[in-house]
Short mmCIF file of C-alpha atoms in Angstrom, two decimals:
data_model
loop_
_atom_site.label_atom_id
_atom_site.label_comp_id
_atom_site.label_asym_id
_atom_site.label_seq_id
_atom_site.Cartn_x
_atom_site.Cartn_y
_atom_site.Cartn_z
CA MET A 1 -25.00 19.47 -14.48
CA SER A 2 -24.52 16.27 -16.66
CA GLU A 3 -23.95 16.36 -20.14
CA PRO A 4 -26.80 17.02 -22.34
CA SER A 5 -28.45 14.18 -24.08
CA GLN A 6 -28.03 13.88 -27.82
CA ASP A 7 -31.80 15.37 -28.46
CA MET A 8 -30.66 18.37 -26.29
CA MET A 9 -27.97 19.17 -28.86
CA ILE A 10 -28.64 22.16 -31.16
CA GLU A 11 -28.60 20.70 -34.65
CA ALA A 12 -28.83 22.87 -37.91
CA GLU A 13 -31.38 20.88 -39.67
CA GLY A 14 -32.28 22.30 -42.92
CA VAL A 15 -29.47 24.84 -42.86
CA ASP A 16 -27.89 25.35 -46.28
CA PRO A 17 -24.03 26.06 -45.49
CA LEU A 18 -23.87 27.59 -48.99
CA GLN A 19 -26.65 30.21 -48.25
CA LEU A 20 -25.00 31.02 -44.91
CA ALA A 21 -21.58 31.51 -46.77
CA TYR A 22 -22.95 34.87 -48.05
CA CYS A 23 -23.84 36.29 -44.63
CA ASP A 24 -21.58 39.35 -43.79
CA MET A 25 -18.29 38.49 -42.21
CA SER A 26 -19.10 40.55 -39.23
CA ASP A 27 -20.93 40.24 -35.75
CA LEU A 28 -24.19 40.91 -37.42
CA GLY A 29 -23.59 38.40 -40.04
CA ASN A 30 -22.62 35.83 -37.38
CA SER A 31 -25.88 36.52 -35.45
CA GLN A 32 -27.82 35.81 -38.77
CA ARG A 33 -26.21 32.50 -38.97
CA LEU A 34 -26.83 31.84 -35.37
CA VAL A 35 -30.64 32.61 -35.92
CA ALA A 36 -30.74 30.15 -38.79
CA ARG A 37 -29.16 27.38 -36.78
CA GLY A 38 -31.11 27.83 -33.74
CA GLN A 39 -34.54 28.15 -35.51
CA GLY A 40 -37.09 26.17 -33.46
CA ARG A 41 -34.49 25.07 -30.72
CA LEU A 42 -33.38 28.28 -29.16
CA MET A 43 -35.12 31.70 -28.13
CA PHE A 44 -34.39 34.53 -25.97
CA SER A 45 -36.79 35.85 -23.21
CA PRO A 46 -35.84 39.28 -21.62
CA SER A 47 -37.01 38.02 -18.13
CA ILE A 48 -35.65 34.54 -18.28
CA GLY A 49 -32.55 34.69 -20.45
CA TRP A 50 -31.97 32.05 -23.06
CA LEU A 51 -34.17 29.12 -23.59
CA ALA A 52 -33.28 25.70 -25.23
CA PHE A 53 -35.76 23.06 -26.30
CA ASN A 54 -34.53 20.01 -24.58
CA GLY A 55 -36.89 17.58 -26.20
CA HIS A 56 -39.56 17.88 -23.49
CA CYS A 57 -39.69 21.83 -22.71
CA TRP A 58 -38.02 25.16 -23.09
CA SER A 59 -35.35 25.05 -20.44
CA ALA A 60 -33.76 27.94 -18.98
CA GLU A 61 -31.26 25.73 -16.95
CA GLU A 62 -29.86 24.40 -20.26
CA GLY A 63 -30.52 27.49 -22.29
CA GLU A 64 -27.59 29.46 -21.55
CA MET A 65 -25.05 26.78 -21.95
CA LEU A 66 -26.68 25.56 -25.33
CA ALA A 67 -26.72 29.15 -26.68
CA HIS A 68 -23.07 29.48 -26.12
CA ARG A 69 -22.64 26.01 -27.36
CA LEU A 70 -24.63 27.05 -30.51
CA ALA A 71 -22.40 29.95 -30.88
CA HIS A 72 -19.32 27.87 -30.76
CA GLU A 73 -21.00 25.62 -33.42
CA THR A 74 -21.75 28.55 -35.54
CA ALA A 75 -18.21 29.80 -35.59
CA GLN A 76 -17.08 26.28 -36.41
CA GLY A 77 -19.61 26.08 -39.04
CA ILE A 78 -18.05 28.97 -41.05
CA ARG A 79 -15.38 26.49 -42.25
CA ILE A 80 -18.08 24.29 -43.57
CA GLU A 81 -19.57 27.39 -45.43
CA ALA A 82 -16.10 28.16 -46.88
CA GLN A 83 -15.69 24.44 -47.87
CA ALA A 84 -19.07 24.43 -49.52
CA LEU A 85 -18.37 27.80 -51.43
CA VAL A 86 -15.09 25.81 -52.64
CA GLU A 87 -17.21 23.08 -54.19
CA HIS A 88 -19.58 25.69 -55.62
CA ALA A 89 -16.56 27.44 -57.25
CA LYS A 90 -15.68 24.09 -58.88
CA ARG A 91 -19.28 23.67 -60.23
CA LEU A 92 -19.04 27.15 -61.80
CA ALA A 93 -15.75 26.44 -63.32
CA SER A 94 -17.00 23.25 -64.80
CA ASP A 95 -20.08 25.42 -66.22
CA GLY A 96 -17.60 27.83 -67.88
CA LYS A 97 -18.22 30.72 -65.38
CA ALA A 98 -14.75 31.40 -64.68
CA GLU A 99 -15.26 35.04 -63.34
CA ALA A 100 -18.11 33.72 -60.95
CA SER A 101 -15.76 30.75 -59.78
CA ALA A 102 -12.90 33.03 -59.13
CA MET A 103 -15.11 35.29 -57.07
CA ALA A 104 -16.60 32.31 -55.14
CA ARG A 105 -12.97 31.01 -54.44
CA GLU A 106 -11.90 34.46 -53.14
CA ARG A 107 -14.79 34.73 -50.84
CA ALA A 108 -14.10 31.15 -49.55
CA ASP A 109 -10.51 32.15 -48.81
CA ASP A 110 -11.81 35.24 -46.77
CA LEU A 111 -14.46 32.79 -45.13
CA PHE A 112 -11.59 30.39 -43.91
CA GLY A 113 -9.87 33.52 -42.41
CA TRP A 114 -12.99 34.87 -40.81
CA ALA A 115 -13.72 31.37 -39.25
CA VAL A 116 -10.61 31.72 -37.15
CA GLN A 117 -11.87 34.96 -35.82
CA ALA A 118 -15.29 34.11 -35.18
CA GLY A 119 -14.35 31.60 -32.76
CA ASN A 120 -12.90 34.16 -30.37
CA ALA A 121 -14.60 34.63 -26.98
CA GLY A 122 -15.40 38.48 -27.85
CA ARG A 123 -16.93 37.28 -31.32
CA THR A 124 -19.14 34.56 -29.75
CA VAL A 125 -20.38 36.99 -27.01
CA ALA A 126 -21.05 39.65 -29.78
CA MET A 127 -22.80 37.02 -31.67
CA LEU A 128 -25.25 36.07 -29.00
CA ALA A 129 -25.75 39.77 -27.90
CA GLN A 130 -26.98 40.55 -31.41
CA GLY A 131 -28.66 37.29 -32.20
CA LYS A 132 -31.04 37.61 -29.09
CA HIS A 133 -32.91 40.52 -30.75
CA TYR A 134 -33.91 38.13 -33.53
CA MET A 135 -34.64 35.34 -31.33
CA ARG A 136 -36.70 37.19 -28.70
CA VAL A 137 -40.07 35.83 -27.37
CA ALA A 138 -42.66 37.92 -25.39
CA PRO A 139 -43.33 36.70 -22.03
CA ASP A 140 -47.13 36.20 -22.85
CA GLN A 141 -45.93 33.72 -25.55
CA LEU A 142 -44.67 31.56 -23.10
CA ASP A 143 -46.53 28.96 -20.89
CA ARG A 144 -49.97 30.10 -22.44
CA ASP A 145 -51.97 27.10 -21.06
CA ARG A 146 -52.38 27.37 -17.40
CA MET A 147 -53.89 23.90 -17.28
CA ALA A 148 -51.24 22.01 -19.11
CA ILE A 149 -48.41 19.97 -17.26
CA THR A 150 -45.36 18.78 -18.88
CA LEU A 151 -44.20 15.37 -17.69
CA SER A 152 -41.36 12.86 -18.75
CA ASN A 153 -43.60 11.18 -21.17
CA GLY A 154 -45.72 14.06 -22.73
CA THR A 155 -47.69 17.07 -21.94
CA LEU A 156 -50.96 16.49 -19.97
CA LYS A 157 -53.74 18.78 -21.24
CA ILE A 158 -56.41 19.29 -18.56
CA ARG A 159 -59.99 20.33 -19.57
CA ASP A 160 -63.20 20.86 -17.65
CA CYS A 161 -65.72 19.09 -19.80
CA ALA A 162 -69.01 19.90 -17.89
CA SER A 163 -70.97 16.81 -19.13
CA ARG A 164 -68.37 14.31 -18.26
CA GLY A 165 -66.18 15.89 -15.66
CA VAL A 166 -62.47 16.60 -15.91
CA ASP A 167 -60.60 15.33 -19.06
CA PHE A 168 -56.85 14.45 -18.96
CA HIS A 169 -55.28 13.93 -22.37
CA LEU A 170 -51.64 13.09 -22.91
CA LYS A 171 -49.99 14.49 -26.10
CA ASN A 172 -46.57 14.38 -27.45
CA HIS A 173 -44.00 17.08 -26.33
CA ASP A 174 -44.28 20.00 -28.74
CA PRO A 175 -41.92 23.00 -28.92
CA ALA A 176 -44.90 25.07 -30.18
CA ASP A 177 -46.53 24.81 -26.69
CA ALA A 178 -43.82 26.98 -25.57
CA ILE A 179 -43.92 25.32 -22.03
CA THR A 180 -41.02 26.16 -19.81
CA ARG A 181 -41.32 23.67 -16.84
CA GLU A 182 -41.40 20.02 -16.47
CA ALA A 183 -42.79 17.81 -13.53
CA ALA A 184 -40.39 15.07 -12.35
CA VAL A 185 -42.70 12.07 -12.90
CA ALA A 186 -44.48 10.31 -15.70
CA TYR A 187 -48.11 10.13 -16.33
CA ASP A 188 -49.74 6.69 -15.81
CA PRO A 189 -53.45 6.83 -15.22
CA SER A 190 -53.44 3.57 -13.57
CA ALA A 191 -50.74 4.22 -10.86
CA GLN A 192 -51.57 3.97 -7.11
CA CYS A 193 -50.08 5.43 -4.04
CA PRO A 194 -51.03 3.46 -1.03
CA GLY A 195 -48.09 4.48 1.22
CA TRP A 196 -48.55 7.96 0.32
CA ARG A 197 -52.43 7.94 1.23
CA ALA A 198 -51.43 6.29 4.51
CA HIS A 199 -48.93 9.18 5.24
CA ILE A 200 -51.55 11.74 4.58
CA ALA A 201 -54.07 9.97 6.77
CA ARG A 202 -51.39 9.76 9.66
CA CYS A 203 -50.59 13.42 9.23
CA LEU A 204 -54.22 14.65 8.87
CA PRO A 205 -56.56 12.06 10.34
CA ASN A 206 -59.60 14.29 10.02
CA LEU A 207 -61.02 13.29 6.72
CA GLU A 208 -62.39 16.69 5.99
CA MET A 209 -58.90 18.14 6.44
CA SER A 210 -57.18 15.47 4.39
CA ASP A 211 -59.66 16.11 1.45
CA PHE A 212 -59.25 19.81 1.81
CA PHE A 213 -55.41 19.40 1.62
CA GLN A 214 -55.70 17.11 -1.50
CA LYS A 215 -57.78 19.87 -3.30
CA MET A 216 -55.14 22.48 -2.09
CA ILE A 217 -52.38 20.54 -3.68
CA GLY A 218 -54.48 20.14 -6.73
CA TYR A 219 -55.22 23.65 -7.05
CA ALA A 220 -51.38 24.27 -6.69
CA PHE A 221 -50.84 22.10 -9.78
CA SER A 222 -52.87 24.44 -11.87
CA GLY A 223 -51.51 27.85 -13.19
CA HIS A 224 -54.54 29.75 -11.57
CA VAL A 225 -54.55 31.92 -8.58
CA SER A 226 -58.17 32.52 -8.48
CA GLU A 227 -58.54 31.54 -4.82
CA GLN A 228 -56.43 34.46 -3.82
CA CYS A 229 -55.09 32.90 -0.88
CA PHE A 230 -51.80 31.44 0.68
CA PHE A 231 -51.40 28.57 2.91
CA MET A 232 -49.65 27.82 6.27
CA LEU A 233 -49.13 24.34 7.47
CA GLN A 234 -48.91 24.89 11.25
CA GLY A 235 -47.98 22.04 13.65
CA PRO A 236 -45.61 21.47 16.71
CA GLY A 237 -42.80 19.82 14.66
CA GLN A 238 -42.23 16.39 14.13
CA ASP A 239 -45.74 16.33 12.44
CA GLY A 240 -44.95 15.36 8.93
CA LYS A 241 -45.51 18.57 7.25
CA SER A 242 -41.92 19.18 6.02
CA THR A 243 -41.76 15.36 4.51
CA THR A 244 -45.17 16.07 2.91
CA MET A 245 -43.99 19.28 1.20
CA ASN A 246 -40.73 17.78 0.19
CA ILE A 247 -42.45 14.99 -1.63
CA ILE A 248 -44.95 17.18 -3.32
CA ARG A 249 -42.04 19.49 -4.57
CA ARG A 250 -39.99 16.56 -5.81
CA VAL A 251 -43.10 15.35 -7.78
CA MET A 252 -43.80 18.93 -9.26
CA GLY A 253 -40.14 19.16 -10.31
CA GLY A 254 -39.72 22.53 -12.36
CA TYR A 255 -43.38 23.63 -11.26
CA ALA A 256 -42.17 23.96 -7.73
CA ALA A 257 -39.57 26.23 -6.17
CA VAL A 258 -38.23 27.03 -2.70
CA ALA A 259 -37.99 30.54 -1.37
CA ASP A 260 -36.46 32.14 1.54
CA VAL A 261 -39.32 32.96 3.96
CA LYS A 262 -37.68 36.53 4.19
CA THR A 263 -38.95 37.22 0.74
CA PHE A 264 -42.68 37.28 2.23
CA LEU A 265 -41.77 39.02 5.57
CA ASP A 266 -41.81 42.70 6.34
CA LEU A 267 -38.23 43.68 6.94
CA GLY A 268 -38.35 47.28 6.17
CA GLN A 269 -39.07 49.19 3.07
CA ARG A 270 -37.19 47.88 -0.05
CA SER A 271 -36.35 50.43 -2.61
CA GLY A 272 -37.88 50.14 -6.07
CA ALA A 273 -34.23 50.37 -7.50
CA ASP A 274 -33.04 47.51 -5.34
CA ALA A 275 -32.49 44.08 -7.09
CA SER A 276 -35.09 41.56 -6.36
CA PRO A 277 -33.59 38.25 -7.35
CA ASP A 278 -35.71 36.33 -4.79
CA LEU A 279 -38.99 37.41 -6.58
CA ALA A 280 -37.41 37.49 -10.11
CA ARG A 281 -36.79 33.77 -9.83
CA LEU A 282 -40.28 32.94 -9.22
CA SER A 283 -41.54 34.50 -12.52
CA GLY A 284 -42.95 32.35 -15.16
CA ASP A 285 -44.89 29.05 -14.80
CA VAL A 286 -43.95 28.56 -11.01
CA ARG A 287 -46.94 27.07 -9.59
CA LEU A 288 -45.90 26.22 -5.97
CA VAL A 289 -43.44 28.10 -3.75
CA SER A 290 -42.75 26.74 -0.31
CA CYS A 291 -40.86 28.19 2.45
CA SER A 292 -39.87 27.12 5.89
CA GLU A 293 -40.17 28.41 9.47
CA PRO A 294 -40.14 32.22 9.84
CA PRO A 295 -38.06 33.59 12.85
CA ARG A 296 -40.08 34.05 16.04
CA GLY A 297 -41.78 37.51 16.09
CA ALA A 298 -41.66 37.93 12.28
CA LYS A 299 -44.11 40.17 10.48
CA LEU A 300 -45.84 39.24 7.32
CA ASN A 301 -45.41 41.65 4.36
CA GLU A 302 -49.11 42.05 4.02
CA ALA A 303 -49.15 44.36 1.05
CA LEU A 304 -46.85 42.10 -0.96
CA LEU A 305 -48.87 38.95 0.00
CA LYS A 306 -52.14 40.71 -1.08
CA GLY A 307 -50.66 41.54 -4.39
CA ILE A 308 -49.31 38.08 -5.18
CA THR A 309 -52.28 36.13 -4.05
CA GLY A 310 -54.44 38.53 -6.21
CA GLY A 311 -52.49 37.72 -9.29
CA ALA A 312 -51.60 41.51 -9.45
CA PRO A 313 -48.37 42.30 -11.77
CA ILE A 314 -45.31 42.57 -9.66
CA THR A 315 -42.09 44.16 -10.79
CA ALA A 316 -38.80 42.36 -10.02
CA ARG A 317 -35.29 42.49 -11.13
CA HIS A 318 -32.48 40.13 -11.41
CA LEU A 319 -29.06 41.10 -10.30
CA ASN A 320 -27.44 43.29 -12.95
CA ARG A 321 -30.49 42.94 -15.20
CA ASP A 322 -33.30 45.39 -16.08
CA PRO A 323 -36.61 45.37 -14.02
CA PHE A 324 -39.53 43.41 -15.60
CA GLU A 325 -43.26 42.88 -14.63
CA TYR A 326 -44.98 39.59 -14.40
CA SER A 327 -48.08 38.15 -12.92
CA PRO A 328 -47.47 35.54 -10.38
CA ARG A 329 -48.84 32.02 -10.76
CA PHE A 330 -47.63 30.52 -7.73
CA LYS A 331 -49.33 29.70 -4.63
CA ILE A 332 -47.40 30.21 -1.29
CA VAL A 333 -47.13 27.26 1.25
CA MET A 334 -45.38 28.30 4.67
CA GLU A 335 -44.40 25.79 7.00
CA VAL A 336 -44.65 27.29 10.38
CA ASN A 337 -44.46 26.31 14.25
CA ASP A 338 -44.76 29.83 15.38
CA ARG A 339 -47.21 31.84 13.27
CA PRO A 340 -45.76 35.16 11.81
CA ARG A 341 -47.47 38.44 13.09
CA VAL A 342 -50.12 39.89 11.03
CA MET A 343 -50.26 43.74 11.84
CA GLY A 344 -53.28 44.79 9.91
CA GLY A 345 -56.75 43.93 10.96
CA ASP A 346 -58.58 44.44 7.48
CA ASP A 347 -60.53 41.44 6.06
CA GLY A 348 -58.51 41.63 2.75
CA VAL A 349 -55.55 40.02 4.53
CA TRP A 350 -57.43 37.53 6.82
CA ARG A 351 -59.58 36.19 4.05
CA ARG A 352 -56.33 35.22 2.23
CA ILE A 353 -54.73 33.34 4.97
CA VAL A 354 -55.53 29.51 5.08
CA PRO A 355 -53.96 27.84 7.89
CA ILE A 356 -53.65 23.97 7.75
CA PRO A 357 -53.20 22.54 11.29
CA PHE A 358 -50.94 19.54 11.21
CA THR A 359 -51.78 18.48 15.11
CA ARG A 360 -50.63 15.07 15.32
CA LYS A 361 -47.09 14.85 16.54
CA ILE A 362 -45.55 11.64 15.05
CA PRO A 363 -44.11 9.41 17.76
CA ASP A 364 -40.45 8.51 17.70
CA ASN A 365 -41.14 4.82 16.94
CA GLU A 366 -43.27 5.69 13.79
CA ILE A 367 -40.53 8.04 12.12
CA ASP A 368 -39.43 6.63 8.75
CA ARG A 369 -36.28 8.24 7.57
CA THR A 370 -36.52 6.44 4.18
CA LEU A 371 -40.17 7.48 3.62
CA GLU A 372 -39.45 10.56 1.41
CA ASP A 373 -37.07 8.81 -0.88
CA ARG A 374 -39.18 5.82 -0.99
CA LEU A 375 -42.50 7.35 -1.94
CA VAL A 376 -41.10 9.44 -4.49
CA GLU A 377 -39.24 6.53 -6.31
CA THR A 378 -41.89 4.00 -6.05
CA GLU A 379 -45.11 5.92 -6.06
CA GLY A 380 -44.35 9.23 -7.86
CA PRO A 381 -46.92 8.66 -10.75
CA GLY A 382 -49.44 7.51 -8.18
CA ILE A 383 -48.91 10.68 -6.14
CA LEU A 384 -49.42 12.62 -9.40
CA ASN A 385 -52.72 10.97 -9.89
CA TRP A 386 -53.61 11.71 -6.39
CA ALA A 387 -52.84 15.47 -6.94
CA LEU A 388 -54.98 15.21 -10.26
CA GLU A 389 -57.84 13.96 -8.21
CA GLY A 390 -57.47 16.94 -6.02
CA LEU A 391 -57.35 19.19 -9.08
CA ALA A 392 -60.55 17.65 -10.31
CA MET A 393 -62.13 18.23 -6.99
CA TRP A 394 -61.02 21.77 -6.99
CA MET A 395 -62.49 22.19 -10.28
CA ALA A 396 -65.89 20.98 -9.27
CA GLU A 397 -66.08 22.46 -5.80
CA GLY A 398 -63.78 25.36 -5.32
CA LEU A 399 -61.51 25.61 -2.10
CA VAL A 400 -64.26 26.03 0.58
CA ARG A 401 -62.66 26.23 3.88
CA PRO A 402 -63.59 23.47 6.39
CA GLU A 403 -64.50 24.40 10.03
CA PRO A 404 -60.88 23.42 11.54
CA VAL A 405 -59.38 25.89 9.11
CA ARG A 406 -62.12 28.55 10.00
CA GLU A 407 -61.33 28.09 13.63
CA ALA A 408 -57.61 28.17 12.84
CA VAL A 409 -58.02 31.64 11.21
CA ALA A 410 -60.09 32.88 14.11
CA ASP A 411 -57.59 31.82 16.69
CA TYR A 412 -54.66 33.38 14.61
CA ARG A 413 -56.58 36.50 14.17
CA ALA A 414 -57.05 37.02 17.84
CA ALA A 415 -53.49 36.24 18.77
CA SER A 416 -52.27 38.78 15.94
CA ASN A 417 -54.35 41.79 17.04
CA PRO A 418 -52.52 43.16 19.95
CA PHE A 419 -54.91 45.97 20.40
CA SER A 420 -57.99 43.79 20.70
CA GLU A 421 -56.03 41.53 23.05
CA TRP A 422 -55.26 44.50 25.25
CA PHE A 423 -58.64 45.71 25.12
CA TYR A 424 -59.97 42.48 26.43
CA ASP A 425 -57.08 41.96 28.80
CA ARG A 426 -56.97 45.26 30.35
CA CYS A 427 -60.25 47.16 29.93
CA GLU A 428 -63.99 46.87 31.44
CA ARG A 429 -66.96 48.03 29.93
CA ASP A 430 -68.76 50.74 32.01
CA GLU A 431 -71.17 53.29 30.52
CA ARG A 432 -70.44 55.72 33.35
CA ALA A 433 -66.65 55.15 33.69
CA GLU A 434 -64.17 57.53 32.05
CA GLU A 435 -60.43 57.34 31.59
CA SER A 436 -57.69 59.78 30.58
CA ALA A 437 -56.77 59.10 26.73
CA ALA A 438 -53.41 59.48 27.82
CA ASP A 439 -53.51 56.88 30.64
CA LEU A 440 -55.05 54.34 28.21
CA TYR A 441 -52.25 54.83 25.62
CA ARG A 442 -49.59 54.58 28.09
CA ASP A 443 -51.06 51.35 29.60
CA TYR A 444 -51.30 50.02 26.04
CA GLN A 445 -47.68 50.94 25.46
CA THR A 446 -46.65 49.13 28.57
CA TRP A 447 -48.69 46.18 27.81
CA CYS A 448 -47.22 45.95 24.18
CA GLU A 449 -43.51 46.37 25.59
CA ALA A 450 -44.28 43.31 28.18
CA GLY A 451 -45.37 41.20 25.08
CA ASN A 452 -42.83 42.42 22.67
CA TYR A 453 -45.62 43.79 20.45
CA GLU A 454 -45.12 46.78 18.20
CA PRO A 455 -47.65 49.41 19.46
CA ILE A 456 -49.87 51.23 16.87
CA SER A 457 -49.66 54.96 16.76
CA ASN A 458 -51.66 57.29 19.13
CA THR A 459 -53.86 58.31 16.37
CA ALA A 460 -54.59 54.64 15.34
CA PHE A 461 -55.09 53.77 18.91
CA GLY A 462 -57.72 56.52 19.07
CA ARG A 463 -59.59 55.33 15.91
CA ALA A 464 -59.60 51.86 17.40
CA LEU A 465 -61.24 52.98 20.64
CA GLY A 466 -63.77 54.85 18.72
CA ASP A 467 -64.46 51.69 16.52
CA ARG A 468 -65.54 50.22 20.02
CA GLN A 469 -67.69 53.02 20.91
CA VAL A 470 -65.48 54.29 23.59
CA ILE A 471 -66.42 57.93 23.13
CA ARG A 472 -63.97 60.79 23.13
CA ARG A 473 -64.51 63.81 25.26
CA LYS A 474 -62.47 66.98 25.71
CA GLY A 475 -62.24 68.21 29.31
CA ALA A 476 -60.86 71.40 30.98
CA GLY A 477 -57.47 72.39 29.96
CA GLY A 478 -57.81 70.58 26.66
CA ARG A 479 -57.32 67.12 28.28
CA ILE A 480 -58.85 64.28 26.34
CA PHE A 481 -60.96 61.71 27.95
CA ARG A 482 -62.63 58.45 26.68
CA ARG A 483 -65.98 57.47 28.31
CA GLY A 484 -67.43 53.95 28.31
CA VAL A 485 -64.40 51.78 29.64
CA ARG A 486 -62.20 51.70 32.68
CA LEU A 487 -58.78 49.97 33.08
CA LYS A 488 -58.98 46.96 35.21
CA SER A 489 -56.26 47.96 37.51
CA HIS A 490 -54.09 50.96 37.75
CA ASP A 491 -51.15 49.21 39.44
CA TYR A 492 -50.80 47.02 36.37
CA ASP A 493 -47.89 44.31 36.63
CA PRO A 494 -46.83 43.60 32.97
CA THR A 495 -44.90 40.61 34.40
CA ALA A 496 -48.11 38.95 35.49
CA GLY A 497 -48.81 37.64 31.98
CA SER A 498 -51.83 38.13 29.85
CA SER A 499 -55.25 37.11 30.73
CA ALA A 500 -56.63 37.26 27.26
CA PRO A 501 -59.38 34.72 26.62
CA SER A 502 -58.93 31.56 24.54
CA PRO A 503 -60.49 31.93 21.28
CA ASP A 504 -63.20 29.63 22.19
CA LYS A 505 -64.20 31.64 25.16
CA PRO A 506 -67.33 33.64 24.58
CA PRO A 507 -67.05 37.38 24.15
CA MET A 508 -68.24 39.88 26.81
CA GLN A 509 -71.83 40.77 26.57
CA GLY A 510 -73.31 44.11 27.39
CA SER A 511 -75.87 46.96 26.63
CA MET A 512 -73.23 48.73 24.80
CA LEU A 513 -71.77 45.91 22.93
CA GLY A 514 -74.83 44.13 21.48
CA ASP A 515 -74.95 40.30 20.95
CA ASP A 516 -72.59 40.35 17.94
CA TYR A 517 -69.76 42.13 19.77
CA ASP A 518 -66.32 40.58 18.70
CA PRO A 519 -63.49 41.66 21.17
CA TYR A 520 -60.92 40.48 18.52
CA ALA A 521 -62.34 42.53 15.42
CA MET A 522 -60.75 45.81 14.66
#
């Protein structure tokens, strides 16, 4: 980290060293000195740690370092307190107050000795440990304005003025705003970004999709999660999605974060006592979290994603720290080639998934390795304006899914529902047919094994058949049969591959199914 600038330094403005000289010569007294010196420049959040106002925002990155620096300066300042007390003793003596002067000199001598001890590592650590209780800030006092963005040249306040659209107002940085993040660009309402717009048009040539993507990024610049969704940028590779997200993250600066994709995958039950630094670091006013390609065959952590996208409070814990609770503000953007598996079939999951197809593979002769750096360096403020346009569009219209997104969801849902795919692939509807329930489940298990799918339980399998009006019947000897369906072949060859339909193939029709039958629905 580079040395902090002069306006990042903790200055004891308005602090009277003579007044501090009468603080106790103890760790508690030193913490009182620390509080006096750090007022308005340093505070402590239980979930974040030390925060220091760096002239633009309350920074956790500089907070720990500047807190320790302030503790050192406080210890060194005790000598100044002692010297101020010596001067005070002289004034008392000149006023004929000999006894008071002697007492002041005696305390000054003690302070000079205490100043040496106060600089010891153990004393400065104790000073910070006690002082943080008097400089504590509640989580709900930080980043209160979800529609404010701190930039290098001020804080942009965004307001929805119904009569005249969205209003953008730039104001001076102010520690009273209690903002903890900063974007990496300046606000210039006249800035343009022709190169960026050309890049988006090349990656998303469908105008409906490029407009939707712009609104999505605008929504991500806000601190709201009202859309209750997460995004997947899906493409074949060499399609521009990684470069696009790298540029967006760099413009967003501290409002964006990168997470390990495993954070959002189902890797087995995590104990509530386990540390969760991956989630803990996403607390506060993180507004966009991007993650890269999940491993092939990975499963989404559907319960976690439901909670995050719904804004429900989640509990997290840094290493060696107490658990804390926060309400996430971030929007997840996952870059995928192979889509992760979704095991549940309920609408609560699928209505949250927003795939954005990047279908155009960039030809080798069009690849520009300098594009990312060049656009960020030359068009950063213009890219911010493009995102703010998207934010205004989102505020006016919401995030209505265009047809390509709806089609991508339907395709994803079909491919992620092994039972429905097995049912279509292996079963024929026949009102008079009957199969052993055990034979059906055995065939399903074989099909899943061949496709590397995890089969649902026998009980869930029976419920799924019932949902499709495959009627349960108990036969002689307690054997269970299912009426209304037959297996396509009893000499099933799992190596022959699936004959599941493409998403645009019309579903089967039949008297038992009705015109609205959906073979992919759970």
